[in-house]
Amino acid sequence: MVAVGSTALFLVAVDSTESIEHESEQDRIENGFIELGHQMASASSGNDVTQSLNLDVGDEGTVASKDTGNIHIQGEDVDTNVSIGAIEYESNNGEKVAYQAGGVFHETMDETQVKSSPPIHYDDQTLSFPIVELAEEGDLNSGDISLEHEETENIHNPNTVEGETVSINVTSQYYLGWKEHFEQTVGDEGDAVQDYGQINESHGYVDVEFGLTSVEAVFENAVVTDEKPPSGDAGGIHGTSLYGDDVNISNIDSQVTSAIADANESHDSLSESESQISSGDYYVNGDLDNDDYNLDTIDISNGNVSVFVDGSINVSEDIQVTGWEEGNEAQIYTTGDLAIDGDNGMYVGESAYSPGNPGGEGDQENIHAKHLQIYGTSDFRLDMSGNDHYEGIIYAPGGTVTSGGTPTIYGSVVVGEIESIDGASEIIHDNDLDDSFEPRMQSGGQIPPEITYLNVVKHELTVEQN
């Protein structure tokens, strides 16, 4: 019995010693790769001076390979693919330490850790993306190596990209590390990572997006349509109209359907019994109808609210947006229509609606349209009648608005057609909606960080054993 116990202790001691030795070697190699990354960044600065480094990668050595991954950057005036290589060390247990495009990654069977971040910087709406690439392939062993700068290519000089969307796709064996890096780089400025996943046994991808998503800044107008909007006998449009050849706005069908589909996968369903919702994202499978849902208050005092409706919105009781003073927004995405009936409305704060007062400009102090936004597809249809009222913006290029009786819309409407404005129907512009108002709709269920300037540079280096 004693002998068995002694053997067990001996085995535990051996395992512990081997584990400590492995961790020590792993730390030494990681530090060597981090120093390699620093020297690569220094060598890529543009001078022609060859730099040297004593690289410690143990007895196994490393392999420098080209074309192990790809970075695709796409925007309004940039569309380029950059092939990226890697310098990789693999231990006996299958763990890897790798340098790729300026970053150092440690990959185990379970995860990919970022040991040194790629030199991608996002600050004050400016994205700087220097990509360091290998000029040649080969084996590298422990000892002296030389680093030489070959050339620098300006893929996208520092230019203004405000109002555009810039997407980045990284395909790499270390895609989870790239994902982690983009999330840390952007922080709480938005959700840069839109999608990621595995492609095959060795590689995966991460899709990143910066900038606005397909919302034209036209809300200084009361109405924006493809055709000239009609005028009613007693009512009408109070504010400017933009129509005909002056309008060239694409529908947002794919963005809306994508956002709603992603919400189905990632957001909680709206409770039918809940009368008030606050900051967060909610999904509705089917119609959002007052007969089935008790929702009457959307509180945005503590943050934005997004509701994704895979169906239509039927309002038969008032729905009020509160807490607008904090500057947040309520956004509703629908694949169907919006119908308001029974002399009810959707509005922000105190309702500006005054029944029986056709032709009036409304109380502008009570109109806060920017805080309620509805986004629809080209099949969207808004139906109102009686004393119904809506306060907010509607952005559904290609859609239709029909109103009869004495309903009123306060804010701005962007659709394909105003089919009729009968009776004393009104569309009254919110004077606070000027050309500086640019709402940021979600695409794929996430709001990407804003971007104003983009700078992408590729540096090519030769790494050789001395």
CSV table of C-alpha atoms in Angstrom, one decimal:
chain,number,residue,atom,x,y,z
A,1,MET,CA,0.0,0.0,0.0
A,2,VAL,CA,2.9,2.3,0.8
A,3,ALA,CA,4.6,1.5,-2.4
A,4,VAL,CA,1.5,2.4,-4.5
A,5,GLY,CA,1.1,5.6,-2.7
A,6,SER,CA,4.8,6.5,-3.3
A,7,THR,CA,4.4,5.8,-7.0
A,8,ALA,CA,1.3,8.0,-7.2
A,9,LEU,CA,3.2,10.8,-5.6
A,10,PHE,CA,6.1,10.4,-7.9
A,11,LEU,CA,3.8,10.5,-11.0
A,12,VAL,CA,2.1,13.6,-9.7
A,13,ALA,CA,5.5,15.3,-9.1
A,14,VAL,CA,6.7,14.4,-12.6
A,15,ASP,CA,3.5,15.7,-14.2
A,16,SER,CA,3.8,18.9,-12.2
A,17,THR,CA,7.4,19.4,-13.2
A,18,GLU,CA,6.6,18.8,-16.9
A,19,SER,CA,3.7,21.3,-16.7
A,20,ILE,CA,5.9,24.0,-15.1
A,21,GLU,CA,8.6,23.4,-17.7
A,22,HIS,CA,6.0,23.6,-20.6
A,23,GLU,CA,4.5,26.8,-19.2
A,24,SER,CA,8.0,28.3,-18.8
A,25,GLU,CA,9.0,27.5,-22.4
A,26,GLN,CA,5.6,28.8,-23.6
A,27,ASP,CA,6.1,32.1,-21.8
A,28,ARG,CA,9.6,32.4,-23.2
A,29,ILE,CA,8.4,31.8,-26.8
A,30,GLU,CA,5.4,34.2,-26.4
A,31,ASN,CA,7.8,36.9,-25.2
A,32,GLY,CA,10.0,36.2,-28.2
A,33,PHE,CA,7.1,36.6,-30.6
A,34,ILE,CA,6.0,39.8,-28.9
A,35,GLU,CA,9.5,41.2,-29.3
A,36,LEU,CA,9.4,40.1,-32.9
A,37,GLY,CA,6.2,42.0,-33.4
A,38,HIS,CA,7.7,45.1,-31.9
A,39,GLN,CA,10.7,44.9,-34.2
A,40,MET,CA,8.5,44.2,-37.3
A,41,ALA,CA,6.5,47.4,-36.5
A,42,SER,CA,9.7,49.3,-36.1
A,43,ALA,CA,11.1,48.0,-39.4
A,44,SER,CA,7.9,48.8,-41.2
A,45,SER,CA,8.2,52.5,-40.4
A,46,GLY,CA,9.6,53.2,-43.9
A,47,ASN,CA,13.4,53.4,-43.5
A,48,ASP,CA,15.7,51.1,-45.3
A,49,VAL,CA,17.8,50.1,-42.3
A,50,THR,CA,18.0,46.4,-41.7
A,51,GLN,CA,17.2,45.5,-38.1
A,52,SER,CA,18.4,42.4,-36.2
A,53,LEU,CA,16.8,40.4,-33.5
A,54,ASN,CA,17.9,37.4,-31.4
A,55,LEU,CA,14.8,35.2,-31.7
A,56,ASP,CA,14.2,32.5,-29.1
A,57,VAL,CA,11.8,29.8,-30.4
A,58,GLY,CA,13.2,26.8,-28.7
A,59,ASP,CA,14.5,23.7,-30.5
A,60,GLU,CA,11.5,23.3,-32.8
A,61,GLY,CA,11.9,26.5,-34.8
A,62,THR,CA,9.2,28.3,-36.7
A,63,VAL,CA,7.8,28.5,-40.2
A,64,ALA,CA,7.2,31.7,-42.0
A,65,SER,CA,4.3,31.3,-44.6
A,66,LYS,CA,2.7,33.6,-47.0
A,67,ASP,CA,-1.0,33.6,-48.0
A,68,THR,CA,-2.3,32.0,-44.8
A,69,GLY,CA,-5.2,34.4,-44.5
A,70,ASN,CA,-6.9,37.4,-46.2
A,71,ILE,CA,-8.2,40.8,-45.3
A,72,HIS,CA,-11.0,42.3,-47.5
A,73,ILE,CA,-11.7,46.0,-47.0
A,74,GLN,CA,-14.7,47.4,-48.8
A,75,GLY,CA,-16.3,50.9,-48.8
A,76,GLU,CA,-17.6,53.5,-51.2
A,77,ASP,CA,-14.2,54.2,-52.8
A,78,VAL,CA,-12.2,51.2,-51.6
A,79,ASP,CA,-12.5,47.5,-52.4
A,80,THR,CA,-9.3,45.6,-51.9
A,81,ASN,CA,-8.1,42.2,-50.8
A,82,VAL,CA,-4.8,41.9,-48.9
A,83,SER,CA,-3.2,38.5,-48.5
A,84,ILE,CA,-1.6,38.0,-45.1
A,85,GLY,CA,1.0,35.5,-43.9
A,86,ALA,CA,2.1,34.2,-40.6
A,87,ILE,CA,5.2,33.1,-38.6
A,88,GLU,CA,4.1,30.1,-36.5
A,89,TYR,CA,5.5,28.0,-33.7
A,90,GLU,CA,3.8,24.8,-32.8
A,91,SER,CA,4.6,22.9,-29.6
A,92,ASN,CA,4.5,19.1,-29.1
A,93,ASN,CA,1.0,19.3,-27.6
A,94,GLY,CA,-0.4,21.2,-30.6
A,95,GLU,CA,-0.5,24.7,-29.1
A,96,LYS,CA,0.5,27.5,-31.5
A,97,VAL,CA,2.1,30.9,-31.1
A,98,ALA,CA,1.8,33.0,-34.2
A,99,TYR,CA,2.7,36.4,-35.6
A,100,GLN,CA,0.1,37.6,-38.2
A,101,ALA,CA,-0.3,41.1,-39.7
A,102,GLY,CA,1.1,42.8,-36.7
A,103,GLY,CA,-0.5,40.8,-34.0
A,104,VAL,CA,0.6,37.9,-31.8
A,105,PHE,CA,-1.8,35.1,-31.1
A,106,HIS,CA,-1.7,32.0,-28.8
A,107,GLU,CA,-4.0,29.2,-30.0
A,108,THR,CA,-4.9,26.2,-27.8
A,109,MET,CA,-7.4,23.5,-28.5
A,110,ASP,CA,-10.1,25.6,-26.7
A,111,GLU,CA,-9.4,29.2,-27.5
A,112,THR,CA,-7.3,31.9,-29.2
A,113,GLN,CA,-5.7,34.5,-27.0
A,114,VAL,CA,-4.4,37.9,-28.2
A,115,LYS,CA,-0.9,38.3,-26.7
A,116,SER,CA,0.0,41.4,-28.6
A,117,SER,CA,-2.7,43.4,-30.5
A,118,PRO,CA,-2.5,44.1,-34.2
A,119,PRO,CA,-1.7,47.8,-34.8
A,120,ILE,CA,-5.3,48.7,-35.6
A,121,HIS,CA,-6.4,51.9,-33.9
A,122,TYR,CA,-9.9,53.3,-33.6
A,123,ASP,CA,-10.0,56.7,-32.0
A,124,ASP,CA,-12.3,59.7,-32.4
A,125,GLN,CA,-14.1,58.1,-35.3
A,126,THR,CA,-10.8,57.4,-37.2
A,127,LEU,CA,-9.8,53.9,-38.2
A,128,SER,CA,-6.0,53.4,-38.9
A,129,PHE,CA,-5.2,49.9,-40.2
A,130,PRO,CA,-1.5,49.3,-41.0
A,131,ILE,CA,-1.1,45.7,-42.3
A,132,VAL,CA,2.3,44.1,-42.0
A,133,GLU,CA,2.9,41.3,-44.6
A,134,LEU,CA,5.7,38.8,-45.2
A,135,ALA,CA,7.6,39.1,-48.5
A,136,GLU,CA,9.1,35.6,-48.4
A,137,GLU,CA,8.6,32.2,-46.9
A,138,GLY,CA,11.0,29.9,-45.0
A,139,ASP,CA,12.1,28.4,-41.7
A,140,LEU,CA,13.3,30.4,-38.8
A,141,ASN,CA,15.3,28.9,-35.9
A,142,SER,CA,16.4,30.3,-32.6
A,143,GLY,CA,19.2,32.8,-33.1
A,144,ASP,CA,19.8,36.0,-35.0
A,145,ILE,CA,17.4,37.0,-37.7
A,146,SER,CA,17.2,40.2,-39.9
A,147,LEU,CA,14.2,42.3,-40.7
A,148,GLU,CA,14.2,44.5,-43.8
A,149,HIS,CA,11.5,46.8,-45.1
A,150,GLU,CA,10.7,46.2,-48.8
A,151,GLU,CA,7.9,48.5,-49.7
A,152,THR,CA,4.8,50.4,-48.4
A,153,GLU,CA,1.6,50.6,-50.3
A,154,ASN,CA,-1.1,53.2,-49.4
A,155,ILE,CA,-4.3,51.2,-50.0
A,156,HIS,CA,-6.5,54.0,-48.7
A,157,ASN,CA,-5.0,57.4,-47.9
A,158,PRO,CA,-6.5,59.3,-44.9
A,159,ASN,CA,-9.8,60.3,-46.4
A,160,THR,CA,-13.2,61.4,-45.1
A,161,VAL,CA,-15.7,58.5,-45.2
A,162,GLU,CA,-18.3,60.1,-43.1
A,163,GLY,CA,-21.8,58.9,-44.0
A,164,GLU,CA,-20.4,55.7,-45.5
A,165,THR,CA,-20.2,52.1,-44.4
A,166,VAL,CA,-16.8,50.4,-44.3
A,167,SER,CA,-16.7,46.7,-43.9
A,168,ILE,CA,-13.7,44.5,-43.1
A,169,ASN,CA,-13.6,40.7,-43.5
A,170,VAL,CA,-10.7,38.8,-41.9
A,171,THR,CA,-10.2,35.2,-42.9
A,172,SER,CA,-7.6,33.5,-40.7
A,173,GLN,CA,-6.7,30.5,-38.5
A,174,TYR,CA,-6.7,33.0,-35.7
A,175,TYR,CA,-10.1,34.6,-36.4
A,176,LEU,CA,-11.2,34.4,-32.8
A,177,GLY,CA,-8.2,36.5,-31.8
A,178,TRP,CA,-9.1,39.0,-34.5
A,179,LYS,CA,-12.7,39.1,-33.2
A,180,GLU,CA,-11.5,39.8,-29.7
A,181,HIS,CA,-9.2,42.5,-30.9
A,182,PHE,CA,-11.9,44.4,-32.8
A,183,GLU,CA,-14.2,44.2,-29.8
A,184,GLN,CA,-11.5,45.6,-27.5
A,185,THR,CA,-10.4,48.3,-30.0
A,186,VAL,CA,-13.9,49.7,-30.4
A,187,GLY,CA,-15.0,49.3,-26.8
A,188,ASP,CA,-18.4,50.8,-26.0
A,189,GLU,CA,-18.4,53.0,-29.2
A,190,GLY,CA,-20.5,50.4,-31.0
A,191,ASP,CA,-20.7,46.8,-32.1
A,192,ALA,CA,-18.0,46.5,-34.8
A,193,VAL,CA,-18.2,42.7,-35.1
A,194,GLN,CA,-21.3,41.8,-37.1
A,195,ASP,CA,-20.6,38.1,-37.7
A,196,TYR,CA,-18.0,35.4,-37.3
A,197,GLY,CA,-17.7,31.7,-37.6
A,198,GLN,CA,-15.7,28.7,-38.7
A,199,ILE,CA,-15.1,28.0,-42.5
A,200,ASN,CA,-13.2,24.7,-42.2
A,201,GLU,CA,-11.0,22.7,-39.8
A,202,SER,CA,-8.3,25.3,-39.8
A,203,HIS,CA,-9.8,28.7,-40.7
A,204,GLY,CA,-12.6,31.0,-39.8
A,205,TYR,CA,-13.8,34.5,-40.5
A,206,VAL,CA,-14.9,37.7,-38.7
A,207,ASP,CA,-17.0,40.4,-40.4
A,208,VAL,CA,-16.5,43.9,-39.0
A,209,GLU,CA,-18.4,47.1,-39.9
A,210,PHE,CA,-18.0,50.7,-39.3
A,211,GLY,CA,-20.2,53.7,-40.2
A,212,LEU,CA,-23.7,54.6,-41.0
A,213,THR,CA,-26.1,52.1,-42.6
A,214,SER,CA,-28.2,53.2,-45.5
A,215,VAL,CA,-30.1,56.0,-44.0
A,216,GLU,CA,-30.2,59.1,-46.2
A,217,ALA,CA,-30.1,62.5,-44.4
A,218,VAL,CA,-33.4,63.9,-45.8
A,219,PHE,CA,-35.4,64.4,-42.7
A,220,GLU,CA,-35.3,68.2,-43.0
A,221,ASN,CA,-38.3,67.5,-45.3
A,222,ALA,CA,-41.8,66.7,-44.1
A,223,VAL,CA,-42.3,64.2,-47.0
A,224,VAL,CA,-39.9,62.4,-49.3
A,225,THR,CA,-41.5,60.4,-52.1
A,226,ASP,CA,-40.9,59.0,-55.6
A,227,GLU,CA,-44.0,60.8,-56.9
A,228,LYS,CA,-45.4,64.2,-56.1
A,229,PRO,CA,-47.6,63.9,-53.0
A,230,PRO,CA,-51.2,64.9,-53.2
A,231,SER,CA,-52.8,67.6,-51.0
A,232,GLY,CA,-56.1,67.1,-49.2
A,233,ASP,CA,-59.0,69.5,-49.3
A,234,ALA,CA,-58.7,70.8,-45.8
A,235,GLY,CA,-55.5,69.3,-44.6
A,236,GLY,CA,-52.1,69.0,-46.2
A,237,ILE,CA,-48.4,69.0,-45.8
A,238,HIS,CA,-46.8,71.5,-43.6
A,239,GLY,CA,-43.1,71.6,-44.5
A,240,THR,CA,-41.1,71.0,-47.6
A,241,SER,CA,-41.6,68.0,-49.9
A,242,LEU,CA,-38.9,66.2,-51.9
A,243,TYR,CA,-40.0,64.1,-54.8
A,244,GLY,CA,-39.5,63.0,-58.4
A,245,ASP,CA,-36.1,63.3,-59.9
A,246,ASP,CA,-34.7,64.8,-56.7
A,247,VAL,CA,-35.2,61.5,-54.9
A,248,ASN,CA,-32.9,58.6,-55.5
A,249,ILE,CA,-33.1,56.5,-52.3
A,250,SER,CA,-32.7,52.7,-52.3
A,251,ASN,CA,-35.0,50.5,-50.3
A,252,ILE,CA,-33.7,49.0,-47.1
A,253,ASP,CA,-35.4,45.6,-47.5
A,254,SER,CA,-32.3,43.5,-47.0
A,255,GLN,CA,-31.2,45.6,-44.0
A,256,VAL,CA,-34.6,45.3,-42.3
A,257,THR,CA,-35.0,41.6,-42.9
A,258,SER,CA,-31.4,40.9,-41.9
A,259,ALA,CA,-31.8,42.8,-38.6
A,260,ILE,CA,-35.0,41.0,-37.8
A,261,ALA,CA,-33.6,37.6,-38.6
A,262,ASP,CA,-30.6,38.2,-36.4
A,263,ALA,CA,-32.8,39.5,-33.6
A,264,ASN,CA,-34.7,36.2,-33.7
A,265,GLU,CA,-31.4,34.5,-32.9
A,266,SER,CA,-29.9,36.9,-30.4
A,267,HIS,CA,-32.6,38.9,-28.6
A,268,ASP,CA,-35.3,38.1,-26.1
A,269,SER,CA,-38.9,37.9,-27.2
A,270,LEU,CA,-41.2,40.7,-26.2
A,271,SER,CA,-43.5,39.6,-23.4
A,272,GLU,CA,-47.2,39.8,-24.2
A,273,SER,CA,-48.0,40.8,-20.6
A,274,GLU,CA,-45.4,43.6,-20.3
A,275,SER,CA,-46.9,47.1,-20.5
A,276,GLN,CA,-43.6,49.0,-20.3
A,277,ILE,CA,-40.2,48.2,-21.9
A,278,SER,CA,-36.9,50.0,-21.3
A,279,SER,CA,-33.4,50.0,-22.8
A,280,GLY,CA,-32.6,46.9,-24.7
A,281,ASP,CA,-33.5,44.8,-27.8
A,282,TYR,CA,-36.8,42.9,-28.3
A,283,TYR,CA,-38.0,40.5,-30.9
A,284,VAL,CA,-41.7,39.9,-31.9
A,285,ASN,CA,-42.5,36.8,-33.9
A,286,GLY,CA,-45.7,37.9,-35.8
A,287,ASP,CA,-47.8,41.0,-35.5
A,288,LEU,CA,-47.3,43.5,-32.7
A,289,ASP,CA,-51.0,44.0,-31.9
A,290,ASN,CA,-52.6,45.7,-28.9
A,291,ASP,CA,-55.1,42.9,-28.7
A,292,ASP,CA,-52.2,40.5,-27.9
A,293,TYR,CA,-49.6,42.7,-26.3
A,294,ASN,CA,-50.1,45.1,-23.4
A,295,LEU,CA,-47.4,47.4,-24.5
A,296,ASP,CA,-48.2,51.0,-23.9
A,297,THR,CA,-44.9,52.6,-22.8
A,298,ILE,CA,-41.4,52.6,-24.3
A,299,ASP,CA,-39.0,54.1,-21.7
A,300,ILE,CA,-35.7,55.4,-23.3
A,301,SER,CA,-34.5,57.3,-20.2
A,302,ASN,CA,-31.7,54.7,-19.6
A,303,GLY,CA,-30.8,53.8,-23.2
A,304,ASN,CA,-32.0,53.1,-26.7
A,305,VAL,CA,-34.8,50.6,-27.3
A,306,SER,CA,-35.0,48.5,-30.5
A,307,VAL,CA,-38.0,46.3,-31.3
A,308,PHE,CA,-37.8,43.9,-34.3
A,309,VAL,CA,-41.2,42.9,-35.6
A,310,ASP,CA,-41.5,40.0,-38.0
A,311,GLY,CA,-44.9,41.1,-39.0
A,312,SER,CA,-47.1,44.2,-38.8
A,313,ILE,CA,-47.8,46.8,-36.1
A,314,ASN,CA,-51.4,47.3,-35.2
A,315,VAL,CA,-52.0,50.1,-32.7
A,316,SER,CA,-55.5,50.2,-31.2
A,317,GLU,CA,-54.4,51.8,-27.9
A,318,ASP,CA,-51.9,54.6,-27.3
A,319,ILE,CA,-48.1,53.8,-27.2
A,320,GLN,CA,-46.0,56.5,-25.6
A,321,VAL,CA,-42.3,57.0,-25.7
A,322,THR,CA,-41.0,58.4,-22.4
A,323,GLY,CA,-37.6,59.6,-21.1
A,324,TRP,CA,-36.8,61.3,-24.4
A,325,GLU,CA,-35.0,64.1,-22.6
A,326,GLU,CA,-31.9,61.9,-22.2
A,327,GLY,CA,-31.4,62.0,-26.0
A,328,ASN,CA,-31.9,58.3,-26.6
A,329,GLU,CA,-34.1,56.7,-29.4
A,330,ALA,CA,-36.8,54.1,-29.8
A,331,GLN,CA,-36.3,52.2,-33.1
A,332,ILE,CA,-38.9,49.8,-34.5
A,333,TYR,CA,-38.2,47.5,-37.5
A,334,THR,CA,-41.1,45.8,-39.3
A,335,THR,CA,-41.4,43.5,-42.2
A,336,GLY,CA,-45.1,44.4,-42.5
A,337,ASP,CA,-47.3,47.5,-42.1
A,338,LEU,CA,-48.3,50.1,-39.5
A,339,ALA,CA,-52.0,50.5,-38.9
A,340,ILE,CA,-53.3,53.0,-36.3
A,341,ASP,CA,-57.0,53.1,-35.6
A,342,GLY,CA,-59.6,54.0,-32.9
A,343,ASP,CA,-58.4,57.6,-32.4
A,344,ASN,CA,-55.2,56.4,-30.9
A,345,GLY,CA,-51.5,57.2,-31.6
A,346,MET,CA,-47.8,56.6,-31.1
A,347,TYR,CA,-46.1,59.7,-29.7
A,348,VAL,CA,-43.1,61.0,-27.7
A,349,GLY,CA,-43.7,62.7,-24.3
A,350,GLU,CA,-46.9,64.7,-24.3
A,351,SER,CA,-48.9,64.3,-27.5
A,352,ALA,CA,-48.9,67.3,-29.8
A,353,TYR,CA,-52.2,66.2,-31.4
A,354,SER,CA,-55.1,68.5,-31.1
A,355,PRO,CA,-58.4,66.8,-32.3
A,356,GLY,CA,-60.6,69.1,-34.4
A,357,ASN,CA,-57.9,71.5,-35.3
A,358,PRO,CA,-57.2,70.8,-38.9
A,359,GLY,CA,-54.7,73.0,-40.8
A,360,GLY,CA,-52.8,74.0,-37.6
A,361,GLU,CA,-49.0,73.8,-37.4
A,362,GLY,CA,-49.2,71.9,-34.1
A,363,ASP,CA,-47.3,72.7,-30.9
A,364,GLN,CA,-43.6,72.5,-32.0
A,365,GLU,CA,-42.5,72.5,-28.3
A,366,ASN,CA,-44.3,69.1,-27.9
A,367,ILE,CA,-42.9,67.5,-31.1
A,368,HIS,CA,-39.9,65.3,-30.5
A,369,ALA,CA,-40.0,63.1,-33.6
A,370,LYS,CA,-36.3,62.1,-33.7
A,371,HIS,CA,-36.8,59.9,-30.6
A,372,LEU,CA,-39.3,57.5,-32.3
A,373,GLN,CA,-38.2,55.8,-35.6
A,374,ILE,CA,-39.9,53.2,-37.7
A,375,TYR,CA,-38.0,51.4,-40.4
A,376,GLY,CA,-39.9,49.3,-43.0
A,377,THR,CA,-39.4,47.5,-46.3
A,378,SER,CA,-40.7,48.7,-49.8
A,379,ASP,CA,-43.9,46.7,-49.0
A,380,PHE,CA,-44.6,48.9,-45.9
A,381,ARG,CA,-48.0,50.6,-45.7
A,382,LEU,CA,-49.2,53.1,-43.1
A,383,ASP,CA,-53.0,53.4,-42.7
A,384,MET,CA,-54.5,56.1,-40.5
A,385,SER,CA,-58.0,57.5,-40.1
A,386,GLY,CA,-60.3,59.3,-37.7
A,387,ASN,CA,-58.3,61.1,-35.0
A,388,ASP,CA,-55.3,58.8,-35.2
A,389,HIS,CA,-51.8,60.4,-34.8
A,390,TYR,CA,-48.2,59.4,-35.1
A,391,GLU,CA,-45.2,61.4,-33.9
A,392,GLY,CA,-41.8,60.3,-35.2
A,393,ILE,CA,-40.0,59.5,-38.4
A,394,ILE,CA,-40.9,56.8,-40.9
A,395,TYR,CA,-38.2,55.5,-43.2
A,396,ALA,CA,-39.5,52.9,-45.7
A,397,PRO,CA,-38.4,53.8,-49.2
A,398,GLY,CA,-40.8,52.3,-51.7
A,399,GLY,CA,-43.6,52.1,-49.1
A,400,THR,CA,-47.0,53.8,-49.1
A,401,VAL,CA,-49.0,56.1,-46.8
A,402,THR,CA,-52.8,56.4,-46.8
A,403,SER,CA,-54.7,58.7,-44.5
A,404,GLY,CA,-58.3,59.9,-44.3
A,405,GLY,CA,-60.4,61.7,-41.7
A,406,THR,CA,-58.4,64.0,-39.4
A,407,PRO,CA,-55.2,62.0,-38.6
A,408,THR,CA,-51.9,63.8,-38.1
A,409,ILE,CA,-48.3,62.8,-38.6
A,410,TYR,CA,-45.7,64.9,-36.8
A,411,GLY,CA,-42.1,64.4,-38.0
A,412,SER,CA,-40.9,63.2,-41.4
A,413,VAL,CA,-42.0,60.5,-43.8
A,414,VAL,CA,-39.7,58.8,-46.4
A,415,VAL,CA,-41.7,56.4,-48.6
A,416,GLY,CA,-42.4,55.7,-52.2
A,417,GLU,CA,-45.9,57.2,-52.4
A,418,ILE,CA,-48.4,59.2,-50.5
A,419,GLU,CA,-51.5,57.5,-51.8
A,420,SER,CA,-54.0,60.0,-50.4
A,421,ILE,CA,-54.4,62.7,-47.9
A,422,ASP,CA,-58.1,63.0,-47.6
A,423,GLY,CA,-60.4,65.1,-45.3
A,424,ALA,CA,-58.3,67.1,-42.8
A,425,SER,CA,-55.3,64.8,-42.8
A,426,GLU,CA,-52.0,66.5,-41.8
A,427,ILE,CA,-48.3,65.9,-42.1
A,428,ILE,CA,-46.5,68.4,-40.0
A,429,HIS,CA,-42.8,68.6,-40.0
A,430,ASP,CA,-40.8,68.7,-36.8
A,431,ASN,CA,-38.5,71.8,-37.1
A,432,ASP,CA,-35.8,70.1,-35.0
A,433,LEU,CA,-35.3,67.6,-37.9
A,434,ASP,CA,-32.7,69.5,-39.9
A,435,ASP,CA,-30.0,68.3,-42.3
A,436,SER,CA,-27.7,67.4,-39.4
A,437,PHE,CA,-30.0,64.7,-38.1
A,438,GLU,CA,-28.7,61.3,-39.4
A,439,PRO,CA,-30.2,58.4,-37.5
A,440,ARG,CA,-28.2,55.2,-37.5
A,441,MET,CA,-30.3,52.2,-38.2
A,442,GLN,CA,-29.2,48.7,-37.2
A,443,SER,CA,-28.1,46.2,-39.7
A,444,GLY,CA,-27.9,42.6,-38.6
A,445,GLY,CA,-29.2,43.6,-35.2
A,446,GLN,CA,-26.1,45.7,-34.2
A,447,ILE,CA,-25.2,49.3,-34.5
A,448,PRO,CA,-21.7,49.7,-35.9
A,449,PRO,CA,-19.3,52.4,-34.6
A,450,GLU,CA,-19.2,55.6,-36.4
A,451,ILE,CA,-16.3,56.4,-38.8
A,452,THR,CA,-15.2,59.7,-40.3
A,453,TYR,CA,-11.6,58.9,-41.5
A,454,LEU,CA,-10.1,55.7,-42.9
A,455,ASN,CA,-6.3,55.1,-43.4
A,456,VAL,CA,-5.1,51.7,-44.7
A,457,VAL,CA,-1.4,51.0,-45.4
A,458,LYS,CA,0.3,47.7,-46.3
A,459,HIS,CA,4.0,47.2,-45.3
A,460,GLU,CA,6.0,44.4,-46.8
A,461,LEU,CA,8.9,43.0,-44.9
A,462,THR,CA,11.6,40.3,-45.5
A,463,VAL,CA,12.5,38.1,-42.4
A,464,GLU,CA,15.6,36.0,-42.8
A,465,GLN,CA,17.9,33.9,-40.7
A,466,ASN,CA,21.4,35.4,-40.3
